Coordinates of C-alpha atoms in Angstrom, one line a residue:
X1 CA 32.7 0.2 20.5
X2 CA 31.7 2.6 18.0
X3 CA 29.7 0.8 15.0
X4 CA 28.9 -2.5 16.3
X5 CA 26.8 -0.8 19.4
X6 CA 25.4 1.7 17.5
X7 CA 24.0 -1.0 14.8
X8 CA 23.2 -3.4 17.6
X9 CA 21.1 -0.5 18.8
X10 CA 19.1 0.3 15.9
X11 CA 18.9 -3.6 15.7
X12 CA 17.4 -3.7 19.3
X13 CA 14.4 -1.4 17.8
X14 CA 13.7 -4.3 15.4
X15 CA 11.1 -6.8 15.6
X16 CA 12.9 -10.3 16.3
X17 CA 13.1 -13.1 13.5
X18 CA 11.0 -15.3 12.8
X19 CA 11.5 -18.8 13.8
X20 CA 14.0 -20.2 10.5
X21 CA 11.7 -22.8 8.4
X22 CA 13.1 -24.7 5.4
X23 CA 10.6 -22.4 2.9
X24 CA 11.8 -20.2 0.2
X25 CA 11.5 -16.5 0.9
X26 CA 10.4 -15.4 -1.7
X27 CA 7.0 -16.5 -1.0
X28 CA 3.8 -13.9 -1.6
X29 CA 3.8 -11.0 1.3
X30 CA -0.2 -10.6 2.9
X31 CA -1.6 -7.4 1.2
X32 CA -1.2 -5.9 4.5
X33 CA 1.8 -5.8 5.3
X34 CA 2.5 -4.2 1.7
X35 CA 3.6 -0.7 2.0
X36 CA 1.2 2.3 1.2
X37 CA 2.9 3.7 -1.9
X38 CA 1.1 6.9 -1.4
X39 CA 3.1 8.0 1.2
X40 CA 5.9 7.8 -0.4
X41 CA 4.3 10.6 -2.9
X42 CA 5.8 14.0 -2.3
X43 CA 3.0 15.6 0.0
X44 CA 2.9 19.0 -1.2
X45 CA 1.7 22.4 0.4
X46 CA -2.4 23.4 -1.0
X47 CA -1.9 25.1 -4.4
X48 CA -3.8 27.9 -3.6
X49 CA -6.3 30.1 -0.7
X50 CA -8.7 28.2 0.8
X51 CA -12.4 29.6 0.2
X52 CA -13.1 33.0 3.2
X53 CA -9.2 33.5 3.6
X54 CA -7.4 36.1 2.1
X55 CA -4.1 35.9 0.5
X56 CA -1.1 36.7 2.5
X57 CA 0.0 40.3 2.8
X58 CA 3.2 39.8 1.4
X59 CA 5.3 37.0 -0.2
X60 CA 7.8 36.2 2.7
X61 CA 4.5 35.1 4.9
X62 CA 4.9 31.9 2.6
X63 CA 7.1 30.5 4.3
X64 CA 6.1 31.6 7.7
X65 CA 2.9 29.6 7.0
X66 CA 4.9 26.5 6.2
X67 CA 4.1 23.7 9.3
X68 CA 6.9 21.0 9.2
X69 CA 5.2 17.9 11.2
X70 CA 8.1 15.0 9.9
X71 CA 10.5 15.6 13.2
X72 CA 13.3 13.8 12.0
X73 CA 15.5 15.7 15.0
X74 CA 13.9 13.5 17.5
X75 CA 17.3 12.1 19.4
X76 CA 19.5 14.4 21.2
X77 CA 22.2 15.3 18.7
X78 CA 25.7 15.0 20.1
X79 CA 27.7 15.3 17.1
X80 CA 27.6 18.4 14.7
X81 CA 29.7 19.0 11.4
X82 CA 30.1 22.0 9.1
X83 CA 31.7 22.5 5.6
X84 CA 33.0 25.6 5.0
X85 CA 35.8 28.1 3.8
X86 CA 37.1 26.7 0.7
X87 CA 40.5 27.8 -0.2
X88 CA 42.2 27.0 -3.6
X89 CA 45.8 25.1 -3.7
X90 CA 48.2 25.8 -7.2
X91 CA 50.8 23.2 -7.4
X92 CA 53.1 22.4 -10.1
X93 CA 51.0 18.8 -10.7
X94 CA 47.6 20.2 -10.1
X95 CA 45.3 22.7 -8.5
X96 CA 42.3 22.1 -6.4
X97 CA 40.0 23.0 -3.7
X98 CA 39.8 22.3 -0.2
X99 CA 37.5 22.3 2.6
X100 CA 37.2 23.1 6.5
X101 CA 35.2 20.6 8.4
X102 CA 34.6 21.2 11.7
X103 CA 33.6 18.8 13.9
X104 CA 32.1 19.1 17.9
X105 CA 30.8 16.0 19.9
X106 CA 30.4 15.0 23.4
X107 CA 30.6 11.2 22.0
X108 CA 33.5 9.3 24.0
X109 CA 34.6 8.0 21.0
X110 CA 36.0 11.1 20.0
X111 CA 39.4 12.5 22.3
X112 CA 38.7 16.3 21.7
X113 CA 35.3 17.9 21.9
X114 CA 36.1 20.0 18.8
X115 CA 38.2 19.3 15.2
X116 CA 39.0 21.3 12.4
X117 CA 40.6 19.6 8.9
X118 CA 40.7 20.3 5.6
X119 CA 39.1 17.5 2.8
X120 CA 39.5 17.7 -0.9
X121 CA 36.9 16.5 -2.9
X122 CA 38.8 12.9 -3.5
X123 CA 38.3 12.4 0.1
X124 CA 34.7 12.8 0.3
X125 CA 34.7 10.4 -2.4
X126 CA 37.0 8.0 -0.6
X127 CA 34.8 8.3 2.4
X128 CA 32.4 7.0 0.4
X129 CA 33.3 3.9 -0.8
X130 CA 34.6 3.0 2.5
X131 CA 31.3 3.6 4.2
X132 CA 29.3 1.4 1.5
X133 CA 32.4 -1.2 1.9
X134 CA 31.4 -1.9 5.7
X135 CA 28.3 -1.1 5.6
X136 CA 26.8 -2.8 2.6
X137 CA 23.2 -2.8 4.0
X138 CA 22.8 0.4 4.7
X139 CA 22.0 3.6 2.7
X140 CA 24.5 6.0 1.6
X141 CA 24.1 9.3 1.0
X142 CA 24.9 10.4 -2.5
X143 CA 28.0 12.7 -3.7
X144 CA 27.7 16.0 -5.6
X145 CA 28.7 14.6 -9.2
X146 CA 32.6 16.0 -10.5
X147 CA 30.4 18.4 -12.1
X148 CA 27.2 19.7 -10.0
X149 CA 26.0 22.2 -12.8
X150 CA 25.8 21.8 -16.0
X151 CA 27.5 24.3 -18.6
X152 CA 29.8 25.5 -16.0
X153 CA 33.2 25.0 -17.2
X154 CA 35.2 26.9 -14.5
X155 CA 35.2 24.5 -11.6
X156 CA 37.0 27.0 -9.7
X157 CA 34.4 29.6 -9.8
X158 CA 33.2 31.2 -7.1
X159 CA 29.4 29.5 -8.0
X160 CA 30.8 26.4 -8.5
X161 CA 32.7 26.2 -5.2
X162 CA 29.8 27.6 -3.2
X163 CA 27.3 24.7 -5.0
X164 CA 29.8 22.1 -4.1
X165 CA 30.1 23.4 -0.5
X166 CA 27.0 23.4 0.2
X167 CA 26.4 19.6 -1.6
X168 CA 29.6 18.6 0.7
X169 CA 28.0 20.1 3.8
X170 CA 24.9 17.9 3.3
X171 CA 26.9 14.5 2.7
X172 CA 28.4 15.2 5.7
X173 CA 25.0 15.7 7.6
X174 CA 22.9 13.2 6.1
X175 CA 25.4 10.8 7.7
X176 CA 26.2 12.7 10.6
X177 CA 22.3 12.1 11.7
X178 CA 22.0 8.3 10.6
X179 CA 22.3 6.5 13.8
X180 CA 24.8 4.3 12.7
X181 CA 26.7 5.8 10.1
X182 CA 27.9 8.1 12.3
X183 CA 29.4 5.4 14.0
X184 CA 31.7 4.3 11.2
X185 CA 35.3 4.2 12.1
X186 CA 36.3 5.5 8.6
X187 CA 33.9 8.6 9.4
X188 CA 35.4 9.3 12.4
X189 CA 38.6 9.0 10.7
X190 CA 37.4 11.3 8.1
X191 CA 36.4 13.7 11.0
X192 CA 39.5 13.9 12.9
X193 CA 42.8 12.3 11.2
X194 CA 45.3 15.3 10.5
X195 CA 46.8 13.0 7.7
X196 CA 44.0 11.3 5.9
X197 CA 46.6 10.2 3.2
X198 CA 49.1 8.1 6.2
X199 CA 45.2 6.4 7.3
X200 CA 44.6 5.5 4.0
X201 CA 48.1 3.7 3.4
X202 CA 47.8 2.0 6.1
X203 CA 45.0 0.3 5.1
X204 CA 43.5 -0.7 8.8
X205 CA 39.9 -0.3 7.7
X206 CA 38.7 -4.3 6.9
X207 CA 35.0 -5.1 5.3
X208 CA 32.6 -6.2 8.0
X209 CA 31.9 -9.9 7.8
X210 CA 28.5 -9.1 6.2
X211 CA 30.2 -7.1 3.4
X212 CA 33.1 -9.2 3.0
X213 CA 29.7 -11.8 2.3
X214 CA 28.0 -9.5 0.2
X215 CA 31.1 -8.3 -1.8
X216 CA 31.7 -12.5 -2.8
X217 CA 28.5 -12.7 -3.6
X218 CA 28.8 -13.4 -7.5
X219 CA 26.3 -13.9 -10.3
X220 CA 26.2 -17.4 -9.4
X221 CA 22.9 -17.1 -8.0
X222 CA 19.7 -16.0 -10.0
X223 CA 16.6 -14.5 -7.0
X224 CA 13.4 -16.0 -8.3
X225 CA 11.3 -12.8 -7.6
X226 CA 11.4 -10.1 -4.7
X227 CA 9.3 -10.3 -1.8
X228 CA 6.6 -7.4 -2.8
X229 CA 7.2 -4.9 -0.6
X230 CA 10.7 -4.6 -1.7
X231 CA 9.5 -4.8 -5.2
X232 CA 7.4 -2.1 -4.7
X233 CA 9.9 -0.3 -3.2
X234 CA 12.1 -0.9 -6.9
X235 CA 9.2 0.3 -8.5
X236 CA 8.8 4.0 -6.6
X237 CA 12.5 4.5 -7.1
X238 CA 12.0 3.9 -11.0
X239 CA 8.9 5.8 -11.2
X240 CA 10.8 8.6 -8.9
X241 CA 13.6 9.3 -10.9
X242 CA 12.1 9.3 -14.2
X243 CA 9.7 12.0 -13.1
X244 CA 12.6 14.0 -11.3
X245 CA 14.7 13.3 -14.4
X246 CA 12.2 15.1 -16.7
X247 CA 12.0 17.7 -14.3
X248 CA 15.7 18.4 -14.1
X249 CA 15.8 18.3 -18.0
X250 CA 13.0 21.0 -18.1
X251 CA 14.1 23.3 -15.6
X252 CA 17.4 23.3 -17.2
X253 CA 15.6 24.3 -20.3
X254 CA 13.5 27.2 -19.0
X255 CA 16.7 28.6 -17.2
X256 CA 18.6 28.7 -20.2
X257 CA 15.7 30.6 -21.8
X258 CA 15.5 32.9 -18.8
X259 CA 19.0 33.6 -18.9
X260 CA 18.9 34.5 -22.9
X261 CA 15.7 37.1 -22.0
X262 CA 18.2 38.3 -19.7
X263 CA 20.6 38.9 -22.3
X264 CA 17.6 40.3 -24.2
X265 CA 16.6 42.8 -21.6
X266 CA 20.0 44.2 -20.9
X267 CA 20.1 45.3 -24.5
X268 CA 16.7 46.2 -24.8
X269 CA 16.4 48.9 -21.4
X270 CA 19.3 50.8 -22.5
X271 CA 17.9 51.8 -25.8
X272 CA 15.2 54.2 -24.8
X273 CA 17.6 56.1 -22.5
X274 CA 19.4 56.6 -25.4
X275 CA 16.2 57.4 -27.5
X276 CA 15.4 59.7 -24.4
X277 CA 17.8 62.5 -25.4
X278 CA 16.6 62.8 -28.9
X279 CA 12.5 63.5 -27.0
X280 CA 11.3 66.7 -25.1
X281 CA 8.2 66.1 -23.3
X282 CA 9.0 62.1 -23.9
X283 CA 11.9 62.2 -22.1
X284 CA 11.0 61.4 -18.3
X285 CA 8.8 58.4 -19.7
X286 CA 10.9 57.2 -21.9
X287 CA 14.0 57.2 -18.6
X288 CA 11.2 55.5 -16.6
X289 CA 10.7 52.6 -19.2
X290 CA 14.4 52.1 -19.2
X291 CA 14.9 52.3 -15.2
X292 CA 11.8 49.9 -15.1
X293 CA 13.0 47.2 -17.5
X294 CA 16.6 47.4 -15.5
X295 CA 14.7 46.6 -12.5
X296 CA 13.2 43.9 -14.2
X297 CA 16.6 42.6 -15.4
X298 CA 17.7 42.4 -11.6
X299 CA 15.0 40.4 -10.4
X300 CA 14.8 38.2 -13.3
X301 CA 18.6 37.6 -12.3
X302 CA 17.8 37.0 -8.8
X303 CA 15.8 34.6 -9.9
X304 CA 17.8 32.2 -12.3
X305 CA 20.6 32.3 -9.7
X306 CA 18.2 30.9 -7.3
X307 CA 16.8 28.2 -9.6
X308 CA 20.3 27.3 -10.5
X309 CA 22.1 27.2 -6.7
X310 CA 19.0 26.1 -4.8
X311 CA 16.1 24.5 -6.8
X312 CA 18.5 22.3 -9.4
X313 CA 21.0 20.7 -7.1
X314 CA 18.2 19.3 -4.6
X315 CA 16.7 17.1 -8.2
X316 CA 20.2 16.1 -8.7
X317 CA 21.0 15.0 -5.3
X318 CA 17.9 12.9 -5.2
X319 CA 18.3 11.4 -8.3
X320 CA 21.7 10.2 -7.2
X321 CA 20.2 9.0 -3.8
X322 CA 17.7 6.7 -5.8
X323 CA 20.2 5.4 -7.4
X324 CA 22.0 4.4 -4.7
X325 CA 18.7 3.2 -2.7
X326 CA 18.6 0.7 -6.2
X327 CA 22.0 -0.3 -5.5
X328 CA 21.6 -1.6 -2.0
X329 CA 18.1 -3.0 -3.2
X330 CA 20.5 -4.9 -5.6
X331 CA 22.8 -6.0 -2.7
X332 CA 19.8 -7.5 -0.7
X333 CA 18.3 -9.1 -3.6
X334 CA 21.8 -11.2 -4.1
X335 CA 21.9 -12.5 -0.4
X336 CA 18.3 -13.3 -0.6
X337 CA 19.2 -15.5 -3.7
X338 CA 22.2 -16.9 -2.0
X339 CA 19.9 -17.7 0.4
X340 CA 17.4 -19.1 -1.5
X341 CA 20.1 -21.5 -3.2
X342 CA 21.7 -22.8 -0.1
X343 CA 17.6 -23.7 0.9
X344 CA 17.3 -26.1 -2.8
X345 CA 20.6 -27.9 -1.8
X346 CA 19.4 -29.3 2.0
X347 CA 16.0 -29.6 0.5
X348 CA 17.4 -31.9 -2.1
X349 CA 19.2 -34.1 0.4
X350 CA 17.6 -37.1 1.0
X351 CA 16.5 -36.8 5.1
X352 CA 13.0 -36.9 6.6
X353 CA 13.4 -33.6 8.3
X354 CA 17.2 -32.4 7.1
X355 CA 18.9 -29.7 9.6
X356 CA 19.6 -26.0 8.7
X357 CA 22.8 -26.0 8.2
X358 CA 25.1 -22.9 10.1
X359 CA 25.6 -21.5 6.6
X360 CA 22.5 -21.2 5.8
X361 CA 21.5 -19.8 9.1
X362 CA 24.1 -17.6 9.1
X363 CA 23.2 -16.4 5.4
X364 CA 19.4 -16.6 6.3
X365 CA 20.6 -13.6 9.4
X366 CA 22.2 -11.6 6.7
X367 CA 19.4 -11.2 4.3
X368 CA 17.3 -10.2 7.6
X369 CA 19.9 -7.6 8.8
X370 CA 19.3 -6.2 5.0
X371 CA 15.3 -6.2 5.3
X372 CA 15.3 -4.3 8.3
X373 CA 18.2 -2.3 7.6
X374 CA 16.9 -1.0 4.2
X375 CA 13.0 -0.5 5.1
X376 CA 14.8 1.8 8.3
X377 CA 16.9 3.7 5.9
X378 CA 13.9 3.7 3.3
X379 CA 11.5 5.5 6.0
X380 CA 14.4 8.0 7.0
X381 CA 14.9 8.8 3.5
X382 CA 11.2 9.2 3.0
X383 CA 11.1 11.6 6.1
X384 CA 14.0 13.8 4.1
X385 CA 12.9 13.8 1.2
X386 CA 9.2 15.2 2.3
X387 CA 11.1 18.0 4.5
X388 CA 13.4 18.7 1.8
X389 CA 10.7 18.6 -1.3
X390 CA 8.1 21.4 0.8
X391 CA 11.1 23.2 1.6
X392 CA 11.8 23.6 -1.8
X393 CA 8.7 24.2 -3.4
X394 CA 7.7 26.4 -0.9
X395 CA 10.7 28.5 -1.3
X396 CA 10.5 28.5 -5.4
X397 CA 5.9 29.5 -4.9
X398 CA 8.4 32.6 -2.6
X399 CA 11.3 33.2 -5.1
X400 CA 8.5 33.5 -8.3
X401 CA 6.6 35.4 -6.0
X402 CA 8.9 38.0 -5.2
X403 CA 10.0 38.1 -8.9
X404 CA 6.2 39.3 -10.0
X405 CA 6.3 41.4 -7.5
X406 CA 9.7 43.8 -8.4
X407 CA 8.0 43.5 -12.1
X408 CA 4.6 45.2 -11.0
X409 CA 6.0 47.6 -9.0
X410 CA 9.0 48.4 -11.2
X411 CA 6.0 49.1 -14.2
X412 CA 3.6 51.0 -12.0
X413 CA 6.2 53.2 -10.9
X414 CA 6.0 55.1 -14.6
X415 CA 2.2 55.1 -14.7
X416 CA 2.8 58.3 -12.8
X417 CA 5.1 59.7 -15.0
X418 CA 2.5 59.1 -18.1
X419 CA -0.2 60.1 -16.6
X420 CA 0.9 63.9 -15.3
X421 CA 2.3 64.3 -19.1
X422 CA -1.8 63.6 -19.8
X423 CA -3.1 65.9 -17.3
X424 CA -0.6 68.5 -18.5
X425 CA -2.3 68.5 -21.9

């Protein structure tokens, strides 16, 4: 029941196929049905007050301004899962972390409305493969690499743990919402199986016939060009990760700079308490400077944590999902050149009007199951990625915000001090 219904649902949402004709498909696309590229650009919040308004009264009003109109909760969700409480395991061989994932559905193809497992990391990862093994057209959602952050050497930290958590937590939500995904038998495996380990032995999980297809699929056949939609669609996903790339490598700069001003600061405060009890009249100032640039330290800390646990895993993930959206671009472009080869050998037969063989029908119905399949995973990742990308920004315009803020106040808190030491005089 599970996946073949839920596929040959989001199938039934598909236009039909075209009537099969002996012409190669890679044939020129009309301009309009190209995609509009700028949509795919991240549509960010104005970057700055509008003429006749005033700014907001405080920082957190950010957010509550922030209007959300990509609804990607549309459906009725009957199936939620949550990552949580990670506990660590010492045994003589290794040590590692585990998981809780909780699972509640109504769906009949689960027995109990409500599960609760533990996952290691190597499961996730197993889950994985298995999901891109049957369903080869589809997108999957990216991992949290063996190493989210970089410079952290302690994967057992608390930091560390709480990053990959909440990376986990995602995965399992980004499939948990695709409308066949969620489907998958190895998901619901995944979801429910006590022993994950005895399901894996077994090995009952086959590849679907299209990815048993795909998978064969060798460098034997060369694709002439890509339909231009889909090339355009290689094209944003280059242009995409470059840009998120340099971003990544920059931010990763300026936090490593923020956190050595840190160090800087720490040292620095302390120095005119000390200098304090050597002054008279200077003395209250001088405490004030020092409690100011401790205040300063805090929020500055605030800060980098935030930049490193929220702002830097978000580039990471979706440079790992365009890599992935390249890697089922790469699927689709071998079936289409399968398909294309399997057209040049009954055109070269020697009939007035040859017959489509079943192979080549049955080839010609794969590479449409991948056309449809990827532009529907291609506008739900757009949909994400817009909700996810304002999220973010807006929170880090919030974060920086809030940061200036506990500076200014911190400093104008000694202008007081300094000026009654004036008016004394």
């Amino acid at each position: 029941m599970g996946t073949s219904q839920a596929a040959a649902r989001e199938r039934d949402k598909l236009p039909t196929p075209k009537t099969r004709e002996l012409a190669p498909v890679a044939a020129a696309e009309e301009k309009d049905k190209l995609p509009d590229l700028r949509s795919w650009d991240l549509i960010l919040p104005n970057g700055g007050t509008p003429a006749g308004t005033s700014s907001p009264a405080s920082s957190s009003s950010l957010l509550n301004r922030l209007q959300l109109d990509d609804d990607i909760d549309g459906e009725t969700r009957d199936l939620f899962v949550t990552v949580d409480d990670p506990k660590k395991h010492v045994c003589t061989m290794e040590t590692y972390i585990t998981y809780r994932i909780t699972t509640k559905s109504t769906r009949v193809e689960f027995d109990l409305p409500e599960y609760s497992v533990r996952r290691r990391y190597q499961d996730f990862d197993w889950l994985r493969n298995k999901l891109e093994e049957s369903q080869p057209t589809h997108l999957i959602p990216p991992l949290p690499e063996k190493f989210v952050v970089k410079g952290v050497v302690d994967r057992f930290s608390e930091e560390f743990v709480e990053t990959r958590r909440k990376a986990l937590d995602k995965f399992l939500k980004r499939i948990t919402d695709h409308p066949v995904l969620s489907f998958n038998e190895h998901f619901n495996v995944f979801l429910t199986a006590k022993d994950l380990n005895a399901y894996k032995k077994q090995g009952m999980a086959l590849l679907t016939r299209v990815g048993e297809s795909v998978k064969h699929v060798a460098g034997g056949y060369k694709l002439r060009s890509r339909p231009l939609e889909f090339a355009a669609i290689g094209e944003y996903l280059d242009t995409f990760a470059l840009k998120l790339g340099t971003i990544d490598r920059i931010a990763q700069r300026i936090i490593k700079e923020e956190i050595e001003y840190l160090v800087e600061l720490r040292e620095y405060g302390p120095v005119y308490s000390t200098w304090s009890a050597l002054e008279g009249e200077l003395a209250e100032p001088l405490e004030g400077v020092s409690a100011c640039i401790g205040n300063c330290s805090t929020a500055l800390e605030e800060l980098t944590d935030d930049m490193t646990e929220d702002f830097l895993p978000v580039l990471r993930e979706y440079i790992l999902y365009s890599d992935s959206m390249k890697s089922v671009l790469k699927k689709r472009d071998q079936v289409q050149a399968e398909y294309e080869a399997k057209l040049e050998a009954v055109a070269l037969r020697k009939e007035d009007r040859p017959k489509v063989p079943a192979d080549v029908e049955k080839c010609q119905d794969r590479m449409e199951c991948f056309n449809a399949d990827l532009k529907a995973d291609m506008e739900r990742w757009q949909n994400n990625k817009r909700q996810d990308f304002r999220q973010l920004l807006m929170g880090m315009a919030d974060k920086n915000i809030q940061y200036y803020e506990k500076c200014l106040m911190a400093w104008e808190s000694i202008i007081p001090l300094l000026q009654e030491k004036q008016e004394a005089k």
